[in-house]
CSV table of C-alpha atoms in Angstrom, one decimal:
chain,number,residue,atom,x,y,z
W,590,MET,CA,78.2,67.7,55.8
W,591,PRO,CA,79.6,70.2,58.3
W,592,SER,CA,81.3,68.9,61.4
W,593,ILE,CA,79.4,69.1,64.7
W,594,THR,CA,82.5,68.8,66.8
W,595,PRO,CA,82.8,72.0,68.9
W,596,ASP,CA,85.8,74.3,68.4
W,597,THR,CA,88.2,73.8,71.3
W,598,ALA,CA,88.8,77.6,71.5
W,599,ALA,CA,85.0,78.1,71.9
W,600,ILE,CA,84.8,75.9,75.0
W,601,GLU,CA,84.8,77.9,78.2
W,602,VAL,CA,86.9,76.4,81.0
W,603,VAL,CA,87.8,77.3,84.6
W,604,GLY,CA,91.2,76.7,86.2
W,605,GLY,CA,92.2,75.9,89.8
W,606,VAL,CA,95.7,76.1,91.3
W,607,ASP,CA,97.1,74.5,94.5
W,608,THR,CA,100.1,76.6,95.3
W,609,HIS,CA,103.3,75.5,97.1
W,610,LEU,CA,106.8,76.9,97.6
W,611,ASP,CA,108.5,75.3,94.7
W,612,THR,CA,105.7,74.0,92.5
W,613,HIS,CA,102.1,74.8,91.6
W,614,THR,CA,99.6,72.1,90.6
W,615,VAL,CA,96.9,73.2,88.2
W,616,ALA,CA,93.6,71.6,87.1
W,617,VAL,CA,91.2,72.7,84.3
W,618,ILE,CA,87.5,71.8,84.3
W,619,ASP,CA,84.6,72.7,81.9
W,620,LEU,CA,81.4,74.5,82.9
W,621,VAL,CA,79.7,71.3,84.0
W,622,GLY,CA,82.6,70.3,86.3
W,623,ARG,CA,84.3,67.6,84.2
W,624,VAL,CA,88.1,67.5,84.7
W,625,LEU,CA,89.9,68.1,81.5
W,626,GLY,CA,93.4,67.7,82.9
W,627,THR,CA,95.9,68.3,85.7
W,628,GLU,CA,99.6,69.3,85.5
W,629,GLN,CA,102.4,70.5,87.7
W,630,PHE,CA,104.6,73.6,87.0
W,631,PRO,CA,107.6,75.2,88.8
W,632,ALA,CA,106.9,78.3,90.8
W,633,THR,CA,109.0,80.6,88.6
W,634,THR,CA,108.2,83.2,86.0
W,635,ALA,CA,108.8,80.7,83.2
W,636,GLY,CA,106.6,78.2,85.1
W,637,TYR,CA,103.8,80.8,85.4
W,638,THR,CA,103.9,81.4,81.6
W,639,ALA,CA,103.8,77.7,80.8
W,640,LEU,CA,101.0,77.2,83.3
W,641,LEU,CA,98.8,79.9,81.7
W,642,ALA,CA,99.5,78.6,78.2
W,643,TRP,CA,98.6,75.1,79.3
W,644,MET,CA,95.3,76.2,80.7
W,645,ARG,CA,94.4,78.2,77.6
W,646,GLY,CA,95.2,75.2,75.5
W,647,HIS,CA,92.0,73.6,76.8
W,648,GLY,CA,89.7,76.4,75.8
W,649,ARG,CA,88.7,80.0,76.6
W,650,LEU,CA,89.8,80.6,80.2
W,651,ALA,CA,87.0,82.2,82.1
W,652,ARG,CA,88.6,82.5,85.6
W,653,VAL,CA,91.2,80.8,87.8
W,654,GLY,CA,90.7,79.9,91.4
W,655,VAL,CA,94.0,80.1,93.4
W,656,GLU,CA,94.8,79.1,96.9
W,657,GLY,CA,97.1,81.3,98.9
W,658,THR,CA,97.1,84.4,96.8
W,659,GLY,CA,98.8,86.3,99.6
W,660,ALA,CA,101.5,83.7,100.2
W,661,TYR,CA,102.9,81.1,97.7
W,662,GLY,CA,100.4,82.2,95.0
W,663,ALA,CA,101.3,85.9,95.1
W,664,GLY,CA,103.7,85.7,92.1
W,665,LEU,CA,101.3,83.6,90.0
W,666,THR,CA,98.4,86.0,90.9
W,667,ARG,CA,100.4,89.0,89.6
W,668,GLN,CA,101.2,87.1,86.4
W,669,LEU,CA,97.6,86.1,85.7
W,670,ARG,CA,96.3,89.6,86.4
W,671,ASN,CA,98.9,91.1,84.0
W,672,ALA,CA,97.6,88.7,81.4
W,673,GLY,CA,94.1,89.9,81.9
W,674,VAL,CA,92.8,86.7,83.6
W,675,GLU,CA,90.2,87.0,86.4
W,676,VAL,CA,91.7,85.5,89.6
W,677,ILE,CA,89.5,84.2,92.4
W,678,GLU,CA,90.9,83.6,95.9
W,679,VAL,CA,89.6,80.3,97.2
W,680,ASP,CA,89.8,78.8,100.7
W,681,ARG,CA,91.3,75.4,101.4
W,682,PRO,CA,88.9,72.5,101.2
W,683,ASP,CA,87.2,71.9,104.6
W,684,ARG,CA,87.8,68.8,106.6
W,685,LYS,CA,84.6,67.1,105.6
W,686,THR,CA,85.5,67.4,101.9
W,687,ARG,CA,89.0,66.1,102.5
W,688,ARG,CA,87.8,63.1,104.5
W,689,SER,CA,85.5,62.1,101.6
W,690,GLN,CA,87.8,62.9,98.7
W,691,GLY,CA,91.2,62.4,100.1
W,692,LYS,CA,94.2,64.8,100.0
W,693,SER,CA,96.6,65.4,97.1
W,694,ASP,CA,97.8,68.3,95.0
W,695,PRO,CA,95.7,67.4,91.9
W,696,ILE,CA,92.6,66.8,94.1
W,697,ASP,CA,93.1,70.2,95.8
W,698,ALA,CA,93.6,71.9,92.4
W,699,VAL,CA,90.4,70.4,91.0
W,700,GLN,CA,88.5,71.5,94.2
W,701,ALA,CA,89.9,75.0,93.7
W,702,ALA,CA,88.6,75.1,90.1
W,703,LYS,CA,85.2,73.8,91.2
W,704,THR,CA,85.0,76.3,94.0
W,705,ALA,CA,85.8,79.1,91.5
W,706,LEU,CA,83.2,77.8,89.1
W,707,ALA,CA,80.5,77.6,91.8
W,708,GLY,CA,81.4,81.0,93.4
W,709,HIS,CA,81.2,79.5,96.9
W,710,ARG,CA,83.5,81.0,99.6
W,711,THR,CA,85.5,83.0,97.1
W,712,GLY,CA,86.9,86.5,97.1
W,713,THR,CA,88.9,88.9,95.0
W,714,PRO,CA,92.6,88.8,95.9
W,715,LYS,CA,94.4,91.9,97.2
W,716,GLN,CA,96.6,93.7,94.8
W,717,ARG,CA,100.2,93.6,96.0
W,718,ASP,CA,101.9,96.0,93.6
W,719,GLY,CA,101.1,99.5,95.2
W,720,ARG,CA,101.8,101.7,98.2
W,721,VAL,CA,99.6,99.6,100.5
W,722,GLU,CA,101.8,96.6,99.8
W,723,ALA,CA,104.9,98.8,100.7
W,724,LEU,CA,103.0,99.8,103.9
W,725,ARG,CA,102.3,96.2,104.8
W,726,ASN,CA,106.0,95.2,104.4
W,727,LEU,CA,107.2,98.0,106.7
W,728,ARG,CA,104.5,97.2,109.2
W,729,VAL,CA,105.6,93.5,109.3
W,730,ALA,CA,109.1,94.7,110.4
W,731,ARG,CA,107.7,97.1,112.9
W,732,ARG,CA,105.3,94.6,114.5
W,733,SER,CA,108.1,92.1,114.8
W,734,ALA,CA,110.4,94.7,116.5
W,735,VAL,CA,107.6,95.7,118.9
W,736,GLU,CA,106.9,92.1,119.9
W,737,GLN,CA,110.6,91.3,120.4
W,738,ARG,CA,111.1,94.5,122.5
W,739,ALA,CA,108.1,93.5,124.7
W,740,ASP,CA,109.6,90.0,125.1
W,741,THR,CA,113.0,91.5,126.0
W,742,GLN,CA,111.5,93.8,128.6
W,743,ARG,CA,109.7,90.8,130.2
W,744,GLN,CA,112.9,88.8,130.3
W,745,ILE,CA,114.7,91.7,132.0
W,746,LYS,CA,112.1,91.9,134.7
W,747,THR,CA,112.1,88.2,135.2
W,748,LEU,CA,115.9,88.2,135.7
W,749,ILE,CA,115.6,91.0,138.2
W,750,VAL,CA,113.2,88.8,140.4
W,751,THR,CA,115.9,86.2,140.9
W,752,ALA,CA,118.9,88.5,140.9
W,753,PRO,CA,121.1,89.0,144.0
W,754,ASP,CA,119.5,91.2,146.7
W,755,GLU,CA,121.8,94.1,146.2
W,756,LEU,CA,121.2,94.3,142.5
W,757,ARG,CA,117.5,93.6,142.8
W,758,ALA,CA,117.1,96.5,145.4
W,759,ARG,CA,119.0,98.8,143.0
W,760,LEU,CA,116.8,98.1,140.0
W,761,ARG,CA,113.3,97.4,141.4
W,762,GLY,CA,112.3,101.0,141.9
W,763,LEU,CA,113.2,102.2,138.4
W,764,ASN,CA,110.7,102.9,135.6
W,765,VAL,CA,111.2,101.2,132.3
W,766,LYS,CA,113.3,104.0,130.7
W,767,GLN,CA,115.5,104.2,133.7
W,768,LEU,CA,115.8,100.5,134.0
W,769,ILE,CA,116.9,100.0,130.4
W,770,ALA,CA,119.5,102.8,130.7
W,771,THR,CA,120.9,101.5,134.0
W,772,CYS,CA,121.2,97.9,132.8
W,773,ALA,CA,122.8,99.0,129.5
W,774,THR,CA,125.6,100.7,131.4
W,775,LEU,CA,126.4,97.8,133.7
W,776,ARG,CA,130.2,96.9,133.7
W,777,PRO,CA,130.5,93.3,134.9
W,778,ASP,CA,133.8,91.4,134.7
W,779,ARG,CA,133.6,89.1,131.7
W,780,ALA,CA,136.3,86.9,133.2
W,781,ASP,CA,134.0,86.2,136.2
W,782,ALA,CA,131.0,85.0,134.0
W,783,ALA,CA,130.8,81.7,135.9
W,784,THR,CA,129.6,83.6,139.0
W,785,PRO,CA,125.7,84.0,139.1
W,786,ALA,CA,125.9,87.6,140.2
W,787,THR,CA,128.2,88.5,137.3
W,788,ALA,CA,126.2,86.4,134.8
W,789,VAL,CA,123.0,88.1,135.6
W,790,LYS,CA,124.6,91.5,135.0
W,791,LEU,CA,125.9,90.3,131.7
W,792,ALA,CA,122.5,89.1,130.7
W,793,LEU,CA,120.8,92.3,131.8
W,794,ARG,CA,123.2,94.4,129.9
W,795,CYS,CA,122.8,92.3,126.7
W,796,LEU,CA,119.0,92.4,127.0
W,797,ALA,CA,119.0,96.2,127.7
W,798,ARG,CA,121.1,97.0,124.7
W,799,ARG,CA,118.9,94.7,122.5
W,800,HIS,CA,115.9,96.7,123.8
W,801,GLN,CA,117.6,100.0,122.9
W,802,GLN,CA,118.4,98.7,119.4
W,803,LEU,CA,114.8,97.5,118.8
W,804,SER,CA,113.5,100.9,120.0
W,805,ALA,CA,115.8,102.6,117.5
W,806,GLU,CA,114.4,100.3,114.7
W,807,ILE,CA,110.9,101.1,115.7
W,808,THR,CA,111.6,104.9,115.6
W,809,ASP,CA,113.2,104.6,112.2
W,810,LEU,CA,110.3,102.6,110.8
W,811,ASP,CA,107.8,105.1,112.3
W,812,GLU,CA,109.6,107.9,110.4
W,813,LEU,CA,108.9,106.0,107.2
W,814,LEU,CA,105.4,104.8,108.0
W,815,GLU,CA,103.7,108.1,109.1
W,816,PRO,CA,104.3,110.1,105.9
W,817,LEU,CA,103.4,107.0,103.8
W,818,VAL,CA,100.0,106.6,105.6
W,819,ALA,CA,99.4,110.3,105.2
W,820,ALA,CA,100.1,110.1,101.5
W,821,ILE,CA,97.8,107.1,101.0
W,822,ASN,CA,94.8,108.4,102.9
W,823,PRO,CA,95.1,111.8,104.8
W,824,ASP,CA,91.3,111.8,105.5
W,825,LEU,CA,91.6,108.6,107.6
W,826,LEU,CA,94.3,110.2,109.8
W,827,ALA,CA,92.0,113.1,110.5
W,828,VAL,CA,89.3,110.9,112.1
W,829,HIS,CA,89.1,111.2,115.9
W,830,GLY,CA,91.0,108.4,117.6
W,831,VAL,CA,92.8,107.3,114.5
W,832,GLY,CA,96.6,107.5,114.4
W,833,PRO,CA,99.2,106.3,111.9
W,834,ASP,CA,99.3,102.8,113.5
W,835,VAL,CA,95.5,102.3,113.4
W,836,ALA,CA,95.2,103.9,109.9
W,837,GLY,CA,98.1,101.8,108.6
W,838,GLN,CA,96.6,98.5,109.8
W,839,LEU,CA,93.1,99.3,108.4
W,840,LEU,CA,94.6,100.3,105.0
W,841,VAL,CA,96.5,97.0,104.9
W,842,THR,CA,93.4,95.0,105.9
W,843,ALA,CA,91.3,96.7,103.2
W,844,GLY,CA,94.1,96.3,100.6
W,845,GLU,CA,95.1,98.3,97.6
W,846,ASN,CA,92.0,97.4,95.6
W,847,HIS,CA,89.3,98.5,98.0
W,848,ASN,CA,86.5,97.8,95.5
W,849,ARG,CA,86.8,94.1,96.4
W,850,LEU,CA,84.9,95.0,99.6
W,851,THR,CA,81.3,95.1,98.4
W,852,SER,CA,79.9,97.0,101.4
W,853,GLU,CA,80.6,98.4,104.8
W,854,ALA,CA,79.1,95.3,106.2
W,855,ALA,CA,81.7,93.2,104.4
W,856,PHE,CA,84.5,95.5,105.8
W,857,ALA,CA,83.1,95.0,109.3
W,858,MET,CA,83.1,91.2,108.8
W,859,LEU,CA,86.6,91.4,107.5
W,860,CYS,CA,87.6,93.2,110.7
W,861,GLY,CA,85.8,90.8,112.9
W,862,ALA,CA,83.4,93.6,114.1
W,863,ALA,CA,80.2,92.2,112.6
W,864,PRO,CA,77.7,91.0,115.2
W,865,ILE,CA,77.1,87.2,115.2
W,866,PRO,CA,73.5,86.0,116.2
W,867,ALA,CA,73.6,84.1,119.5
W,868,SER,CA,69.8,83.7,120.2
W,869,SER,CA,68.2,80.6,121.6
W,870,GLY,CA,64.7,80.1,123.0
W,871,LYS,CA,63.6,83.2,124.8
W,872,THR,CA,67.0,84.9,124.5
W,873,SER,CA,67.6,87.3,121.7
W,874,ARG,CA,71.1,88.7,121.5
W,875,HIS,CA,74.4,89.0,119.5
W,876,ARG,CA,77.8,88.0,120.5
W,877,LEU,CA,81.4,89.1,119.7
W,878,ASN,CA,82.8,87.9,116.4
W,879,ARG,CA,86.0,85.9,117.0
W,880,GLY,CA,86.9,85.7,113.3
W,881,GLY,CA,88.2,88.2,110.8
W,882,ASP,CA,91.5,90.0,110.8
W,883,ARG,CA,92.4,90.2,114.5
W,884,GLN,CA,95.0,93.0,114.0
W,885,ALA,CA,92.3,95.1,112.3
W,886,ASN,CA,89.9,94.3,115.2
W,887,ALA,CA,92.5,95.4,117.7
W,888,ALA,CA,92.9,98.7,115.7
W,889,LEU,CA,89.1,99.3,116.0
W,890,TYR,CA,89.3,98.5,119.7
W,891,ARG,CA,92.0,101.1,120.3
W,892,VAL,CA,89.8,103.7,118.5
W,893,VAL,CA,86.8,102.8,120.7
W,894,LEU,CA,88.9,103.0,123.9
W,895,THR,CA,90.2,106.5,122.9
W,896,ARG,CA,86.7,107.7,122.2
W,897,LEU,CA,85.3,106.3,125.4
W,898,ARG,CA,87.8,108.4,127.2
W,899,TRP,CA,87.7,111.6,125.2
W,900,ASP,CA,84.6,111.8,123.0
W,901,PRO,CA,81.5,113.1,124.7
W,902,ARG,CA,79.1,111.5,122.2
W,903,THR,CA,80.7,108.0,122.7
W,904,ARG,CA,80.6,108.4,126.5
W,905,ALA,CA,76.9,109.4,126.3
W,906,TYR,CA,76.2,106.4,124.2
W,907,ALA,CA,77.9,104.0,126.6
W,908,GLU,CA,76.0,105.4,129.5
W,909,ARG,CA,72.7,105.1,127.7
W,910,ARG,CA,73.4,101.5,126.7
W,911,THR,CA,74.5,100.6,130.2
W,912,LYS,CA,71.2,101.7,131.5
W,913,GLN,CA,69.5,99.5,128.9
W,914,GLY,CA,71.3,96.5,130.5
W,915,LEU,CA,74.2,95.9,128.1
W,916,SER,CA,77.5,94.8,129.4
W,917,LYS,CA,80.8,96.7,128.7
W,918,LYS,CA,81.8,94.0,126.2
W,919,GLU,CA,78.6,94.3,124.3
W,920,ILE,CA,78.8,98.1,124.3
W,921,ILE,CA,82.4,97.9,122.9
W,922,ARG,CA,81.2,95.4,120.3
W,923,CYS,CA,78.5,97.8,119.1
W,924,LEU,CA,80.9,100.7,119.1
W,925,LYS,CA,83.4,98.8,117.0
W,926,ARG,CA,80.7,98.1,114.4
W,927,TYR,CA,79.9,101.8,114.2
W,928,VAL,CA,83.5,102.8,113.9
W,929,ALA,CA,84.0,100.2,111.1
W,930,ARG,CA,81.1,101.8,109.2
W,931,GLU,CA,82.6,105.3,109.7
W,932,LEU,CA,86.1,104.4,108.7
W,933,TYR,CA,84.9,102.4,105.7
W,934,GLN,CA,83.3,105.5,104.3
W,935,HIS,CA,86.6,107.4,104.7
W,936,ILE,CA,88.6,104.7,102.9
W,937,THR,CA,86.2,104.4,100.0
W,938,THR,CA,85.7,108.2,99.7
W,939,ASN,CA,89.4,108.6,99.3
W,940,ASP,CA,89.4,106.0,96.5
W,941,LEU,CA,86.7,107.9,94.7
W,942,GLU,CA,88.6,111.2,95.0
W,943,LEU,CA,91.8,109.6,93.7
W,944,ALA,CA,89.9,108.0,90.8
W,945,ALA,CA,88.4,111.4,89.9
């Protein structure tokens, strides 16, 4: 009599991974949600190989849900993709789920597998092996330098407020460029550092030279970023109000694999530019979206401000909507949504041209 026991290789299973810095905890479930096993592997190339082999040992692997595909799970995601495995990016379990089920690495791995199986709040991870990933890395360094330079400039102005009268009177009327140049050339006596007047000069000179060094770093990074953005998507740079910084941020937000964005509405939601209903009773309105990628939202905001100043069509639209009773914030929210739709078309059109 033939055996009715199903072949293990014919069983379709789904994996889930809870990622950490040094280890990854993985769980495998079948298509009805039964847990087949959990295990922990080191976060190394050999560990990724063993993890994949362990999951495939339970059956035919349909997909894997991974937490943190852009952080601790980036290496594992690359390894799984190279092996032809479908990877699903899953969110962390919400607080209600954690309160009812508890918190541990195996529990989180099982929850990731169940989320991937159900297809609830999942997405396609970004590819991190192309020019957009190189662009992201350079932008991280540039943004850090810009933020540190702004902090340094604020610290210089704060020290000037409490500086001795003679020094304060000398520096207060200078613009930023003159102020940095003047402070960088101060020659205080280092042996007299215990005197407040000398100490403030030493501090101002140190901060000014740091400001100059950060400015040089930003200029150097801009020389790398501008041609890279132009090589990735020249059409995006040609759009009115879009410069290398805005275009670079939107390309990073969309990712190398733009096909993971199913529509321009999804791109708008990703950028935090999709309207959120805020109606109640006799009031029917939409409000600003506080979610999404805030850096991308800021990029759209800069495009809108530029067009409100220089684009006649945008200025006419703002005047018309103002007469209809909309506030300035609501008008900018509407304009960001329109800009997101337009820029999405340029991003995806460039993909189609490259594919052809």
